[in-house]
Tab-separated table of C-alpha atoms in Angstrom:
chain	number	residue	atom	x	y	z
A	1	MET	CA	-92.289	-51.233	175.749
A	2	LYS	CA	-91.030	-54.514	174.343
A	3	ASP	CA	-91.622	-53.543	170.720
A	4	LYS	CA	-90.953	-49.824	170.472
A	5	THR	CA	-92.837	-47.932	167.815
A	6	ILE	CA	-91.052	-45.544	165.462
A	7	ASP	CA	-92.765	-42.522	167.013
A	8	TYR	CA	-91.708	-43.680	170.494
A	9	ILE	CA	-88.070	-43.927	169.367
A	10	LEU	CA	-88.206	-40.487	167.716
A	11	ARG	CA	-89.843	-38.875	170.758
A	12	ALA	CA	-87.513	-40.499	173.303
A	13	THR	CA	-84.445	-39.599	171.237
A	14	TRP	CA	-85.530	-35.986	170.757
A	15	GLN	CA	-86.318	-35.655	174.482
A	16	ALA	CA	-82.826	-36.958	175.305
A	17	VAL	CA	-81.234	-34.502	172.836
A	18	ALA	CA	-83.301	-31.599	174.204
A	19	ARG	CA	-82.408	-32.533	177.792
A	20	MET	CA	-78.705	-32.733	176.845
A	21	TYR	CA	-78.776	-29.300	175.144
A	22	ASN	CA	-80.711	-27.740	178.039
A	23	GLU	CA	-78.217	-29.139	180.561
A	24	GLU	CA	-75.335	-27.703	178.524
A	25	ALA	CA	-77.092	-24.352	178.029
A	26	ALA	CA	-77.866	-24.135	181.764
A	27	LYS	CA	-74.113	-23.954	182.431
A	28	TYR	CA	-74.236	-20.558	180.697
A	29	GLY	CA	-77.556	-19.376	182.122
A	30	ALA	CA	-79.414	-20.151	178.908
A	31	THR	CA	-81.811	-22.678	177.400
A	32	MET	CA	-81.848	-24.749	174.241
A	33	ALA	CA	-84.490	-22.370	172.834
A	34	THR	CA	-82.157	-19.424	173.398
A	35	GLY	CA	-79.304	-21.214	171.640
A	36	PHE	CA	-81.550	-22.177	168.755
A	37	ALA	CA	-82.788	-18.597	168.435
A	38	LEU	CA	-79.204	-17.291	168.428
A	39	LEU	CA	-78.420	-19.644	165.551
A	40	SER	CA	-81.604	-18.679	163.678
A	41	ILE	CA	-80.968	-14.925	163.694
A	42	ASP	CA	-78.874	-13.630	160.790
A	43	LYS	CA	-75.725	-12.418	162.530
A	44	ASP	CA	-75.068	-9.620	160.039
A	45	ASN	CA	-78.436	-8.426	158.738
A	46	GLY	CA	-80.837	-9.329	161.517
A	47	THR	CA	-84.021	-11.324	161.030
A	48	PRO	CA	-87.674	-10.256	160.920
A	49	SER	CA	-89.383	-11.361	164.106
A	50	THR	CA	-92.221	-12.850	162.031
A	51	ALA	CA	-89.749	-15.142	160.237
A	52	LEU	CA	-88.258	-16.580	163.424
A	53	GLY	CA	-91.293	-18.588	164.590
A	54	PRO	CA	-91.681	-20.618	161.395
A	55	LYS	CA	-87.901	-20.958	161.048
A	56	MET	CA	-87.644	-22.392	164.552
A	57	GLY	CA	-90.940	-24.296	164.544
A	58	MET	CA	-91.947	-22.375	167.643
A	59	GLU	CA	-95.336	-21.050	168.731
A	60	ALA	CA	-95.663	-17.256	168.925
A	61	THR	CA	-96.157	-17.246	172.703
A	62	SER	CA	-93.025	-19.287	173.368
A	63	LEU	CA	-91.021	-17.254	170.876
A	64	THR	CA	-92.148	-13.979	172.469
A	65	ARG	CA	-91.093	-15.242	175.892
A	66	THR	CA	-87.720	-16.431	174.544
A	67	LEU	CA	-87.031	-13.136	172.746
A	68	LYS	CA	-87.992	-11.119	175.841
A	69	SER	CA	-85.566	-13.157	177.939
A	70	MET	CA	-82.839	-12.735	175.308
A	71	GLU	CA	-83.424	-8.987	175.206
A	72	ASP	CA	-83.274	-8.778	179.019
A	73	LYS	CA	-79.913	-10.618	178.950
A	74	GLY	CA	-78.514	-8.274	176.319
A	75	LEU	CA	-78.274	-10.907	173.578
A	76	ILE	CA	-80.535	-9.147	171.070
A	77	ILE	CA	-81.957	-5.764	170.210
A	78	ARG	CA	-85.153	-5.024	168.317
A	79	LYS	CA	-85.334	-2.330	165.636
A	80	LYS	CA	-88.156	-1.190	163.394
A	81	ASN	CA	-87.991	-2.720	159.954
A	82	PRO	CA	-87.066	0.160	157.593
A	83	PHE	CA	-88.901	-1.573	154.726
A	84	ASP	CA	-92.063	-2.359	156.710
A	85	GLY	CA	-92.986	0.054	159.482
A	86	ARG	CA	-95.237	-2.559	161.101
A	87	GLY	CA	-92.434	-5.108	161.391
A	88	VAL	CA	-89.508	-5.545	163.748
A	89	LEU	CA	-86.029	-6.835	162.958
A	90	ILE	CA	-84.114	-8.800	165.565
A	91	TYR	CA	-80.361	-8.170	165.708
A	92	LEU	CA	-77.686	-9.882	167.755
A	93	THR	CA	-75.663	-7.673	170.062
A	94	GLU	CA	-71.904	-8.255	170.320
A	95	PHE	CA	-72.653	-10.347	173.418
A	96	GLY	CA	-75.289	-12.230	171.415
A	97	LYS	CA	-72.743	-12.925	168.663
A	98	GLU	CA	-70.329	-14.344	171.257
A	99	LYS	CA	-73.051	-16.616	172.636
A	100	ARG	CA	-74.061	-17.561	169.088
A	101	GLU	CA	-70.523	-18.863	168.510
A	102	LEU	CA	-70.797	-20.880	171.720
A	103	SER	CA	-74.123	-22.340	170.549
A	104	LYS	CA	-72.682	-23.099	167.122
A	105	ASN	CA	-69.682	-24.879	168.634
A	106	THR	CA	-71.969	-26.905	170.905
A	107	VAL	CA	-74.049	-28.105	167.944
A	108	LEU	CA	-70.907	-28.874	165.909
A	109	LYS	CA	-69.449	-30.863	168.821
A	110	PHE	CA	-72.654	-32.909	169.075
A	111	ASN	CA	-72.573	-33.630	165.337
A	112	GLU	CA	-68.853	-34.444	165.364
A	113	THR	CA	-69.274	-36.847	168.291
A	114	LEU	CA	-72.082	-38.661	166.474
A	115	LYS	CA	-69.948	-38.899	163.328
A	116	GLN	CA	-67.163	-40.483	165.388
A	117	HIS	CA	-69.513	-43.173	166.695
A	118	ILE	CA	-71.848	-43.809	163.769
A	119	PRO	CA	-70.601	-44.908	160.348
A	120	GLU	CA	-71.283	-42.418	157.517
A	121	GLU	CA	-73.509	-44.908	155.689
A	122	LYS	CA	-75.769	-45.305	158.745
A	123	LEU	CA	-75.989	-41.526	159.183
A	124	GLN	CA	-77.009	-41.172	155.528
A	125	HIS	CA	-79.723	-43.799	156.019
A	126	PHE	CA	-80.941	-41.959	159.123
A	127	ILE	CA	-81.129	-38.692	157.172
A	128	GLU	CA	-82.956	-40.353	154.279
A	129	VAL	CA	-85.468	-42.027	156.592
A	130	SER	CA	-86.059	-38.743	158.457
A	131	GLU	CA	-86.645	-36.928	155.169
A	132	ILE	CA	-89.174	-39.556	154.070
A	133	ILE	CA	-91.022	-39.322	157.405
A	134	ASN	CA	-91.141	-35.510	157.132
A	135	GLU	CA	-92.325	-35.708	153.529
A	136	LEU	CA	-95.104	-38.175	154.376
A	137	ILE	CA	-96.280	-35.936	157.207
A	138	THR	CA	-96.052	-32.712	155.160
A	139	GLU	CA	-97.975	-34.231	152.271
A	140	LYS	CA	-100.557	-35.637	154.727
A	141	LYS	CA	-100.043	-39.172	153.443
A	142	ILE	CA	-100.343	-40.803	156.866
A	143	PHE	CA	-103.758	-39.635	158.066
């Protein structure tokens, strides 16, 4: 595409980031979704399973599959919610907490590398532009 559209740039960039994270996660027998889930679960108090999907922007089917895989690998355990008998809380195991640290360090390294190569002012502009795009979409001001 000679003149790339904004959505093309966003999509291509996100696909490159996702591919990079998946390649890194594969070294540890994981996926980007697993790493993201590890970072989304409260490491001390657990997280209601119903809160994870919206927090991660993930469909229920994909989230269920990811959580099942994480449980099979010993990263998480599920317990009944003591405040809501219908609900389930997701807790990290000690192994899950170790892998959470690894995921956290991976994300921090990515951010630090970007900060070393992109001036602070440009990063702030990127953040502002992203926030405006999200706001326009959320408020349905595009279509």
